[in-house]
Coordinates of C-alpha atoms in Angstrom, one line a residue:
X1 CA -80.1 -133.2 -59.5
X2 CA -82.6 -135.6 -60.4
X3 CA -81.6 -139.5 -62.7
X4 CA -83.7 -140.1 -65.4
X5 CA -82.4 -143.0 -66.8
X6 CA -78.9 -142.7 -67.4
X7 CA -79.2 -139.0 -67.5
X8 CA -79.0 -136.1 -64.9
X9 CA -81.7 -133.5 -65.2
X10 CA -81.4 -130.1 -63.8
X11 CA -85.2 -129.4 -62.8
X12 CA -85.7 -130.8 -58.9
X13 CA -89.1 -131.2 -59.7
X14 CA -88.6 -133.8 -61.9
X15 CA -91.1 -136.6 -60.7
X16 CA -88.9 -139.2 -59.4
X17 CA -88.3 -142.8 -60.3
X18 CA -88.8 -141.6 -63.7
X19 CA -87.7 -143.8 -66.7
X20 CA -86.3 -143.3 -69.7
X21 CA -88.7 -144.7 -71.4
X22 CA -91.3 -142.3 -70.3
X23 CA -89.4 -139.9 -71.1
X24 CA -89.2 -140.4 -74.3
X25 CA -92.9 -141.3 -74.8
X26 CA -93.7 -137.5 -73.3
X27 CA -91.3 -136.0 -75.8
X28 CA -92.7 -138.0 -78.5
X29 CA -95.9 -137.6 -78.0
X30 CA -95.6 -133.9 -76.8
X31 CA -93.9 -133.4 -80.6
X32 CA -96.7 -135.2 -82.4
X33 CA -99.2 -132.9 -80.6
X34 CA -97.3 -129.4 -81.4
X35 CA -96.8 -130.3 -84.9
X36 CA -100.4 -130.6 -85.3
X37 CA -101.2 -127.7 -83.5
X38 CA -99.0 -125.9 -85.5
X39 CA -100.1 -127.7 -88.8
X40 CA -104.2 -126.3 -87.8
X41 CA -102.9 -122.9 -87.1
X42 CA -101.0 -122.0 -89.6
X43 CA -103.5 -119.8 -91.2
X44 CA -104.1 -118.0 -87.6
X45 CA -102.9 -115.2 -85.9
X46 CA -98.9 -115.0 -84.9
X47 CA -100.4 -115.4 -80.8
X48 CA -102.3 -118.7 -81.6
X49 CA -99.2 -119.8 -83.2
X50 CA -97.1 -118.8 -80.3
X51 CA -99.6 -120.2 -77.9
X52 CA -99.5 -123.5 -79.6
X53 CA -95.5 -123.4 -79.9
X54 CA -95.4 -122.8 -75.8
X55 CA -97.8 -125.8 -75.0
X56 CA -96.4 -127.8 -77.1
X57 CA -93.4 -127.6 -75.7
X58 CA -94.8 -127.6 -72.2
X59 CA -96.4 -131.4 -73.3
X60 CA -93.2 -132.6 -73.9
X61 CA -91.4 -131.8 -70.8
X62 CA -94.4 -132.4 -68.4
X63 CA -92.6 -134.9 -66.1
X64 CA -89.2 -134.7 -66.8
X65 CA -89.0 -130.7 -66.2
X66 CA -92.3 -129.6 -64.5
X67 CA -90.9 -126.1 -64.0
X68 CA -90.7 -125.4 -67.2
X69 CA -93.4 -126.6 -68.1
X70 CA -95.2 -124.4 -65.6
X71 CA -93.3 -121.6 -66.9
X72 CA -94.1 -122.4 -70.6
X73 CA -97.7 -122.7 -69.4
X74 CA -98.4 -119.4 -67.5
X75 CA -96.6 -117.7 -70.3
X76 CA -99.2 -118.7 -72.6
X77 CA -101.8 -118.1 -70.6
X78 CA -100.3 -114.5 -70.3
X79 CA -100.0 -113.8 -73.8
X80 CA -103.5 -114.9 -74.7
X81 CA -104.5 -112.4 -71.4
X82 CA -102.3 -109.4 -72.9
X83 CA -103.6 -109.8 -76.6
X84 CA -107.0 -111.0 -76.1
X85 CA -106.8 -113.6 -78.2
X86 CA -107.4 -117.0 -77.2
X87 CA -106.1 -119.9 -79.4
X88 CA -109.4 -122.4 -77.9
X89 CA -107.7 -125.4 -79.6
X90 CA -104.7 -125.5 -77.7
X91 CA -105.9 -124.3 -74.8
X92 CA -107.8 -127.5 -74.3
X93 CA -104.8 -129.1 -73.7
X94 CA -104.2 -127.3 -70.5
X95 CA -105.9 -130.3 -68.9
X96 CA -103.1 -132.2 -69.6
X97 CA -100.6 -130.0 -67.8
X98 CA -102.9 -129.9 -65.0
X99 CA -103.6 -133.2 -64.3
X100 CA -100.0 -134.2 -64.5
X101 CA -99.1 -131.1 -61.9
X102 CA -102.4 -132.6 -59.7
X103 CA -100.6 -136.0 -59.6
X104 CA -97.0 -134.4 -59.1
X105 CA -95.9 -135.8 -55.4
X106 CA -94.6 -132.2 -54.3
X107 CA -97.2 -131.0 -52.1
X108 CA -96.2 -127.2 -53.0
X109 CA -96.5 -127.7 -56.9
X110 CA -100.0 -129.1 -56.4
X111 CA -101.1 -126.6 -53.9
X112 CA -99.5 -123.8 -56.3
X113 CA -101.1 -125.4 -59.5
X114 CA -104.5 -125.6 -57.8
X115 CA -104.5 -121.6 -57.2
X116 CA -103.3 -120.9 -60.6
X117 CA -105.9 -123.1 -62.2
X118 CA -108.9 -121.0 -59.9
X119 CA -107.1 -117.7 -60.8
X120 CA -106.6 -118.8 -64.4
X121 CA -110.4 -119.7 -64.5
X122 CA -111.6 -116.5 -63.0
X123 CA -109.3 -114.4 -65.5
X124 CA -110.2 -116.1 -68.4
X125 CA -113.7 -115.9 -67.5
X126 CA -113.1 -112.1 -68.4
X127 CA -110.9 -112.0 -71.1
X128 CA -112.6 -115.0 -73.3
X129 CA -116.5 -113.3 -73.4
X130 CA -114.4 -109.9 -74.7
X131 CA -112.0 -111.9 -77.3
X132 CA -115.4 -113.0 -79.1
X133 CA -117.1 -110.0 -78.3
X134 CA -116.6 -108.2 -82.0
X135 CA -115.9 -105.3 -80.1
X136 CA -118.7 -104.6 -78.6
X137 CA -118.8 -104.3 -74.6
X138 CA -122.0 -104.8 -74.3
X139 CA -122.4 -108.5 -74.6
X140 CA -118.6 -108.6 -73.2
X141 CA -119.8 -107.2 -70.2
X142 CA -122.4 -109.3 -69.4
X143 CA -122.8 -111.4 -66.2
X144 CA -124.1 -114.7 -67.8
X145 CA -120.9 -114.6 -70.0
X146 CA -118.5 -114.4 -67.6
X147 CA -119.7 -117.0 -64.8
X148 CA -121.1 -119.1 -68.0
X149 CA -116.9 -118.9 -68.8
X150 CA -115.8 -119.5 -65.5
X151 CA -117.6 -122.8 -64.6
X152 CA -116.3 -124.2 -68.4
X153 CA -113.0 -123.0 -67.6
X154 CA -112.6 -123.9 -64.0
X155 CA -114.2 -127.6 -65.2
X156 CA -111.4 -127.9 -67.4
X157 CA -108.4 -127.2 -65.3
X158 CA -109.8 -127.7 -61.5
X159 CA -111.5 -131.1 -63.0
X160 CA -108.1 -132.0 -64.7
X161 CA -106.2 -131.0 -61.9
X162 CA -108.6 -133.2 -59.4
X163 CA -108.2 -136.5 -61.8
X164 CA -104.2 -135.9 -61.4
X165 CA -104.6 -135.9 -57.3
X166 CA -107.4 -138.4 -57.5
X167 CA -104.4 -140.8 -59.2
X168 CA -101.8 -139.5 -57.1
X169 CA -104.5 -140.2 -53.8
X170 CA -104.9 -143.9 -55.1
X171 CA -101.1 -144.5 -56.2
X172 CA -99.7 -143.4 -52.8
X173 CA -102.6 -146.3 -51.0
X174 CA -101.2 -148.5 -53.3
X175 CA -97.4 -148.1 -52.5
X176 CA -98.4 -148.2 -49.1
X177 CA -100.6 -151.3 -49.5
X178 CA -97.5 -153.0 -51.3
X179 CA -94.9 -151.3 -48.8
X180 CA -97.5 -153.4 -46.1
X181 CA -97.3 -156.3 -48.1
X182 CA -93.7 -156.6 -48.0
X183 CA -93.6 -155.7 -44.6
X184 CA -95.5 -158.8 -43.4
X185 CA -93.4 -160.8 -45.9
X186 CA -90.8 -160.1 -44.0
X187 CA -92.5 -160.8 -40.7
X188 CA -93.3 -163.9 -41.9
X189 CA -89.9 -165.1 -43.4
X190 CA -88.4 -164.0 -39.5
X191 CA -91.0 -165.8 -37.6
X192 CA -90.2 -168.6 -39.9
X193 CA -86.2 -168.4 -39.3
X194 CA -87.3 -168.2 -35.6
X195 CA -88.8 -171.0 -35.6
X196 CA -86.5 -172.8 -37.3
X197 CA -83.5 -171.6 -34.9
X198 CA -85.9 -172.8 -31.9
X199 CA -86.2 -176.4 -33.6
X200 CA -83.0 -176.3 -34.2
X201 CA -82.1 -175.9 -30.3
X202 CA -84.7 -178.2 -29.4
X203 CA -83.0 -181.0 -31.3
X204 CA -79.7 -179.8 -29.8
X205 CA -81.2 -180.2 -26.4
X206 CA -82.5 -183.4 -27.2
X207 CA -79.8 -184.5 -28.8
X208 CA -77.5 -183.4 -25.7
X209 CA -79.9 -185.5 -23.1
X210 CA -79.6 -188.6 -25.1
X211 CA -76.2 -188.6 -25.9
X212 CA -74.8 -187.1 -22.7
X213 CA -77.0 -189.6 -20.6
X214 CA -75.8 -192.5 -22.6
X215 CA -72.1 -191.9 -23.2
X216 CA -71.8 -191.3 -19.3
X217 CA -73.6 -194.6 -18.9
X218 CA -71.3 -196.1 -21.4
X219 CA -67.8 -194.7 -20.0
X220 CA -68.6 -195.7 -16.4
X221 CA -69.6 -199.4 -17.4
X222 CA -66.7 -198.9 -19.4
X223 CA -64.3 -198.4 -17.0
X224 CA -65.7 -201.3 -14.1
X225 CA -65.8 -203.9 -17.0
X226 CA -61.6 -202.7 -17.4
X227 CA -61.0 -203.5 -14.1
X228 CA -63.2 -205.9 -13.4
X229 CA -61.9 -207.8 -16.4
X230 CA -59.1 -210.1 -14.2
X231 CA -60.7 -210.5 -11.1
X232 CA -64.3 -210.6 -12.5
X233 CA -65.1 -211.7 -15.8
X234 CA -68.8 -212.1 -15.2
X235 CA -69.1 -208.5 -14.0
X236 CA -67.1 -207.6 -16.8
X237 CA -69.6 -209.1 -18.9
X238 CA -72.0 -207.7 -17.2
X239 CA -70.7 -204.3 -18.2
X240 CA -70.5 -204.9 -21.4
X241 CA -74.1 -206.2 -21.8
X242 CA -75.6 -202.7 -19.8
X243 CA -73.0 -201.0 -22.7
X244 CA -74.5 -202.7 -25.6
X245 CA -77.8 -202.1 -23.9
X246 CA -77.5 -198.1 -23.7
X247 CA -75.9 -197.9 -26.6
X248 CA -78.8 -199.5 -28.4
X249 CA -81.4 -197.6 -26.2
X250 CA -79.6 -194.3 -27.6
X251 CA -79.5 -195.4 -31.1
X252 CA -83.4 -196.1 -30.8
X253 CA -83.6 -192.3 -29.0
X254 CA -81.6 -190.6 -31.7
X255 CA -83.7 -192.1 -34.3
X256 CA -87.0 -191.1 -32.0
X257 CA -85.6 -187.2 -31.9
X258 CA -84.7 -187.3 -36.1
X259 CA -88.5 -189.1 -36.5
X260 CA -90.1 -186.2 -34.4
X261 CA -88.0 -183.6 -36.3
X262 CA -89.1 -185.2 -39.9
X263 CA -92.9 -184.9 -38.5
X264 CA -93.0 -181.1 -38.0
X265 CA -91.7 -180.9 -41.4
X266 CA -94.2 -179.3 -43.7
X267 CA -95.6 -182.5 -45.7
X268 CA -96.7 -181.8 -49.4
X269 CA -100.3 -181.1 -48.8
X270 CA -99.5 -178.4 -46.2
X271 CA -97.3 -176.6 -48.5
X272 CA -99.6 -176.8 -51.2
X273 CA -102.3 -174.9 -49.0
X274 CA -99.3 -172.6 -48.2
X275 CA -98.6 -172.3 -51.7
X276 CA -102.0 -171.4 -52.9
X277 CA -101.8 -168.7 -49.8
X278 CA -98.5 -167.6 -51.0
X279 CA -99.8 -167.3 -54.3
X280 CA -102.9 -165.2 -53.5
X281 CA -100.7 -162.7 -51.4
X282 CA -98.9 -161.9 -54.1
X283 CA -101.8 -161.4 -56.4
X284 CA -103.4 -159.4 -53.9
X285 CA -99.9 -157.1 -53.8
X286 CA -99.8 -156.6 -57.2
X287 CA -98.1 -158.9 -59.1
X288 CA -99.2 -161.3 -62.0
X289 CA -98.5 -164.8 -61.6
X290 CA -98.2 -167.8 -64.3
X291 CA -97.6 -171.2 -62.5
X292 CA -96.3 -174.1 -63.8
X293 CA -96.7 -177.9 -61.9
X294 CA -94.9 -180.9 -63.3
X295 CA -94.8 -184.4 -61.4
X296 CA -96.1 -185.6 -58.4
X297 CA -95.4 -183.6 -55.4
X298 CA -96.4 -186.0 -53.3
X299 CA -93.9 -188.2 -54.2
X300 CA -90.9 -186.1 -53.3
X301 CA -89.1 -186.0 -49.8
X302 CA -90.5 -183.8 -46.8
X303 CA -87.1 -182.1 -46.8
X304 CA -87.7 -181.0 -50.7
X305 CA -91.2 -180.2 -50.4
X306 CA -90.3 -178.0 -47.2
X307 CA -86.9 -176.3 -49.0
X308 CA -88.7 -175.3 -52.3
X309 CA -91.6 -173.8 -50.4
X310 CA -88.8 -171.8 -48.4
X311 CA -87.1 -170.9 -51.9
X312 CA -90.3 -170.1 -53.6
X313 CA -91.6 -167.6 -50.7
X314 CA -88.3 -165.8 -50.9
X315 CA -87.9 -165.8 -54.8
X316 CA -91.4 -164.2 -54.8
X317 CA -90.7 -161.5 -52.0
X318 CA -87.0 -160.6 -53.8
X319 CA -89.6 -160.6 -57.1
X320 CA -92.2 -158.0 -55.2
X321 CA -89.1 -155.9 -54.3
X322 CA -87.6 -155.5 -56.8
X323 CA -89.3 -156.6 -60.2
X324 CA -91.9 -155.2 -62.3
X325 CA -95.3 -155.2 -61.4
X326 CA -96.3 -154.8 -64.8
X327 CA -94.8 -157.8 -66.5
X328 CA -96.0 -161.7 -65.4
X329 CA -93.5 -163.4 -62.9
X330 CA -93.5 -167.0 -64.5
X331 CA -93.0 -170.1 -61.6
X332 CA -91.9 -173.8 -62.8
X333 CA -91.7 -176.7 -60.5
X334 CA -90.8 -180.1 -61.8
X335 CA -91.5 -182.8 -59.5
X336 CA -91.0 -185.8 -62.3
X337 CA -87.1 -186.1 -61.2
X338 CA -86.5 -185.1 -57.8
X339 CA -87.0 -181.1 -57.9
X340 CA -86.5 -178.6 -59.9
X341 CA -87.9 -175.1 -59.3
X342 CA -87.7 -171.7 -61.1
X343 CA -88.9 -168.4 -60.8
X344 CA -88.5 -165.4 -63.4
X345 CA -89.5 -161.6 -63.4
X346 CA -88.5 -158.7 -64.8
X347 CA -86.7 -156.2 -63.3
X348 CA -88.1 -152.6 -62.2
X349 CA -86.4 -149.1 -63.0
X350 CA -87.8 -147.8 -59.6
X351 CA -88.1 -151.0 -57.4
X352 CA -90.3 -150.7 -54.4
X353 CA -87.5 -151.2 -51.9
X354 CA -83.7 -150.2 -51.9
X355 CA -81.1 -152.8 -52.4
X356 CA -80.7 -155.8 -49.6
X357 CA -77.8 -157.1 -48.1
X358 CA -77.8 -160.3 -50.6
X359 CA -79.0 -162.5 -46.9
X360 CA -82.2 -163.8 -48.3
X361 CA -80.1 -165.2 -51.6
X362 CA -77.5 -166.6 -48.9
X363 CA -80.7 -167.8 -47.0
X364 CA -81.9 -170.0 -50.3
X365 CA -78.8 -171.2 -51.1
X366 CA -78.2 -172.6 -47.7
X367 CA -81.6 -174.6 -47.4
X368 CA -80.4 -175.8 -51.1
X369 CA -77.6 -177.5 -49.8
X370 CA -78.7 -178.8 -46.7
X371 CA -81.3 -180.5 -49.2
X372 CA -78.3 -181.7 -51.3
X373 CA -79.0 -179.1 -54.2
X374 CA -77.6 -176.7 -55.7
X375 CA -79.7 -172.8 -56.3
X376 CA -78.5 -170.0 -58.5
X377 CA -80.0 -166.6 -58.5
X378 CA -78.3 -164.1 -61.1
X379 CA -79.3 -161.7 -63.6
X380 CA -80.3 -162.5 -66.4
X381 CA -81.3 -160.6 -70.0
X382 CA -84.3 -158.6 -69.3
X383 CA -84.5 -159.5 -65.6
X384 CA -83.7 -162.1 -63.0
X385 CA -83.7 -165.9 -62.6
X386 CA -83.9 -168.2 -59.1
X387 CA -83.2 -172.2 -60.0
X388 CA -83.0 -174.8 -57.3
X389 CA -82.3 -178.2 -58.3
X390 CA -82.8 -181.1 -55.6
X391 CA -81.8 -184.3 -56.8
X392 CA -84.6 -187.4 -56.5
X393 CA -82.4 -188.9 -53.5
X394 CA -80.6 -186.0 -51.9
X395 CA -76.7 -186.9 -50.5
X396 CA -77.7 -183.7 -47.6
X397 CA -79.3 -184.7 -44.4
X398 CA -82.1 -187.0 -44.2

């Protein structure tokens, strides 16, 4: 069983992903064409009329039911062979039905289509010069006719059938391309939680020397200046000056350790380049961007610069995923009070890759909050819609 749509369809040649949509459009069209073919032959023989009737109907199920339209198709072609009358006008819609079966992604139905159109060619390279013979065998019979047929013919369905594989060829680089695209995405955002997990241990070790080294200091100097209190009060004081003492010196090392960890902070300028990078690999992929920049950047807080660029590179992957390539994704950031960021697409009937675990959404709304913000990604009419909103002076950590 194959889903088009909302709808199960029995053929398991169906090409898959398919939309409703396109569905629709092939019936449509597909009707348009066989009332017109129908419409010019009316004053024809019954087998043109037939003929037109069967491709017709094999236009409108092309993709949604390829065997039958290969089946409505050969028995055309077979009636035209058994009568010897050709119906020319609807027969040049065969390349239609062969491009579509050169760009189908079963390997078997292309191989199989390719041999029928070469067969098809050389049989109706012997039919066709007798049908408009009048009868008489002599021109029929000639070889000039035949091969003259033969090369028109096998241009029309070979040459239809390679444009199909030609697109099929160039699709399949390009999901591949994307499917590459993603794949370093994804790289990237790990390497980027990796190093974020090592800085984060880095400041734990830091922050375990300095306050393990002092608070030892301070307990023992602690504990003589107790007892030395009565029977020394100068050592006592003593003890509590070295006490004052580390616990300044550890104050001034704490801030040291937050100061280094605010420095290897992407500043606004370096995510700007990043963005601009971001920004072309996603043009690159595929996808059309319209950007939006309000306010100084410059302006805002390391922490907010560095959390939107975080938000933004995940919006934009989730966006690759699973939006539309064919509609614009549209990106607003706000600088003028605090931040405010959003990001828009559409959503995709056949997204690129199956549904996550929801960690990259969990992912942005953490870094919101440890900014002080607040993020909400949700679904909304006629796709989807990620919004972070960092106040000017975040209440998160500085």
């Amino acid at each position: 069983m194959v889903m088009i749509g909302r709808y199960r369809v029995a053929d398991p040649l169906a090409f898959p992903n398919l939309s409703r949509r396109s569905t629709i459009a092939d019936a449509v069209i597909g009707l348009i064409l066989l009332v017109l073919m129908l419409a010019f032959s009316s004053g024809l023989t019954t087998t043109v009329q037939v003929v037109s009737l069967l491709i017709g109907l094999a236009l409108m199920c092309r993709r949604s039911a390829p065997s039958v339209m290969m089946l409505l198709a050969v028995t055309s072609a077979v009636i035209q062979v058994a009568t010897y009358d050709v119906a020319v006008g609807p027969c040049l819609l065969y390349s239609v039905l062969y491009y579509t079966a050169g760009n189908h992604p079963d390997r078997r139905v292309r191989g199989a289509s390719l041999a029928v159109a070469v067969v098809g060619s050389a049989i109706a390279a012997w039919v066709y010069p007798r049908s408009t013979a009048f009868g008489t065998d002599a021109e029929a019979s000639t070889i000039v006719s035949h091969t003259m047929t033969f090369v028109g013919i096998a241009v029309l369905l070979v040459g239809s059938w390679t444009f199909g594989f030609i697109r099929y060829q160039r699709h399949s680089v390009e999901q591949a391309r994307i499917a590459e695209q993603i794949s370093e995405l994804e790289r990237r955002r790990l390497l980027d939680l990796y190093d974020e997990q090592a800085q984060r241990s880095s400041l734990a070790r830091d922050m375990h020397d300095v306050v393990a080294h002092s608070l030892a200091v301070v307990v023992a100097q602690a504990e003589g200046a107790r007892f030395a209190l009565d029977a020394s009060p100068e050592a006592a004081k003593e003890a509590l000056g070295v006490i004052a003492d580390t616990a300044r010196q550890a104050l001034a090392d704490v801030r040291g350790v937050l100061e280094e960890l605010r420095s290897t902070e992407s500043t606004a300028e370096h995510a700007r380049t990043d963005r601009d990078q971001l920004y072309a690999r996603m043009r690159a992929a595929g996808m059309t961007l319209q950007s939006t920049d309000i306010g100084d950047e410059d302006a805002a807080s390391p922490l907010s610069v560095r959390v939107a660029f975080a938000v933004l590179t995940e919006a934009l992957t989730n966006a690759l995923k699973y939006g539309d390539l064919g509609a614009p994704v549209y990106v607003r950031q706000d600088w003028s009070d605090g931040c405010r960021l959003t990001v828009a697409n559409s959503l995709s009937e056949k997204p690129l890759a199956p549904g996550g675990a929801g960690h990259g959404i969990r992912g942005m709304a953490e870094r919101a909050e440890l900014a002080g913000g607040t993020l909400t990604s949700a679904a909304v009419e006629g796709g989807w819609l990620v919004e972070l909103v960092i106040p000017a002076r975040p209440e998160g950590p500085s």
